Amino acid sequence: MTSLTKDQVRISRRISLVLRHRPEVAGLTLDANGWVPVADLLAGLGLARAALDAVVAGNDKSRFAIATGADGVERIRASQGHSRRVDVDLGLPPATPPAVLYHGTPRANLPSILREGLRPRSRHHVHLSPDLATALVVGRRRSPDVAVLEVDAAAMARAGHVFHRSVNGVWLTAAVPFAQLRERSE
Ligand code: HQG
């Protein structure tokens, strides 16, 4: 989030919390597809419209999407990353993934991952990156000692695993079997 100020990063995290994990802390309920009226989010977080727009526009990952419904109401949702405890269906169509996808994770997770594959943990999906550099950034959120796994997405797709691509380019799937994972050696 390099283009945001410290205050804006704080606001962005707060919005992520509400739109992905705990809408109730702002007195909100997400609709079935994860949307809330922009006006309700602003009221719930005590946020000015200009502050929201700056965070949405400056966000390096386009974490939030704003759209106006057929009813003329402007709504916002998180593009990915929702907790399982929040019952949201993003309605993304199945998509054919690139042959290889990447997943960055603290090296300490490797023994468990190589045993049981990648699990979504507290989220709806396992999140996969389209390139190595992004996977490294994702892993470094949690540890300086990151391992990058290569996922044989082509083999998974052939075997019938369903993939979705979020509007901000993150690949989502239910789980990755350990047989389709390989540690990438630098
Ligand atoms: C690990 C951010 C042990 C997994 C990112 C990860 C992403 C296992 C952690 C998005 C495991 C879950 C998601 C197993 C998975 N044994 N560890 N069997 N299976 N794990 O945060 O992919 O910046 O839920 O490797 O950029 O790190 O917030 O997933 O380390 O797109 O917009 O369990 O969140 O997006 O952690 O990150 P997370 P993630 P934002």
JSON list of C-alpha atoms in Angstrom, two decimals, residues 33 37 51 54 65 67 74 85 93-94 102 107 119 145 150 170:
[
{"chain": "A", "resi": 33, "resn": "ASN", "atom": "CA", "xyz": [-22.93, -11.00, -2.85]},
{"chain": "A", "resi": 37, "resn": "PRO", "atom": "CA", "xyz": [-24.48, 0.73, 0.39]},
{"chain": "A", "resi": 51, "resn": "ALA", "atom": "CA", "xyz": [-11.48, 9.80, 2.56]},
{"chain": "A", "resi": 54, "resn": "ALA", "atom": "CA", "xyz": [-8.78, 8.33, -1.67]},
{"chain": "A", "resi": 65, "resn": "ALA", "atom": "CA", "xyz": [-15.01, -2.41, -5.85]},
{"chain": "A", "resi": 67, "resn": "ALA", "atom": "CA", "xyz": [-20.80, -0.27, -8.34]},
{"chain": "A", "resi": 74, "resn": "GLU", "atom": "CA", "xyz": [-24.10, 2.89, -4.95]},
{"chain": "A", "resi": 85, "resn": "ARG", "atom": "CA", "xyz": [-17.86, -16.82, 8.99]},
{"chain": "A", "resi": 93, "resn": "PRO", "atom": "CA", "xyz": [-17.70, -17.33, -12.96]},
{"chain": "A", "resi": 94, "resn": "PRO", "atom": "CA", "xyz": [-15.36, -20.32, -13.20]},
{"chain": "A", "resi": 102, "resn": "TYR", "atom": "CA", "xyz": [2.12, -19.35, -6.98]},
{"chain": "A", "resi": 107, "resn": "ARG", "atom": "CA", "xyz": [8.60, -21.51, 5.52]},
{"chain": "A", "resi": 119, "resn": "ARG", "atom": "CA", "xyz": [-6.37, -25.30, 2.89]},
{"chain": "A", "resi": 145, "resn": "ASP", "atom": "CA", "xyz": [11.38, -16.40, 5.84]},
{"chain": "A", "resi": 150, "resn": "GLU", "atom": "CA", "xyz": [4.32, -23.62, -7.48]},
{"chain": "A", "resi": 170, "resn": "VAL", "atom": "CA", "xyz": [-6.20, -13.07, -7.28]}
]
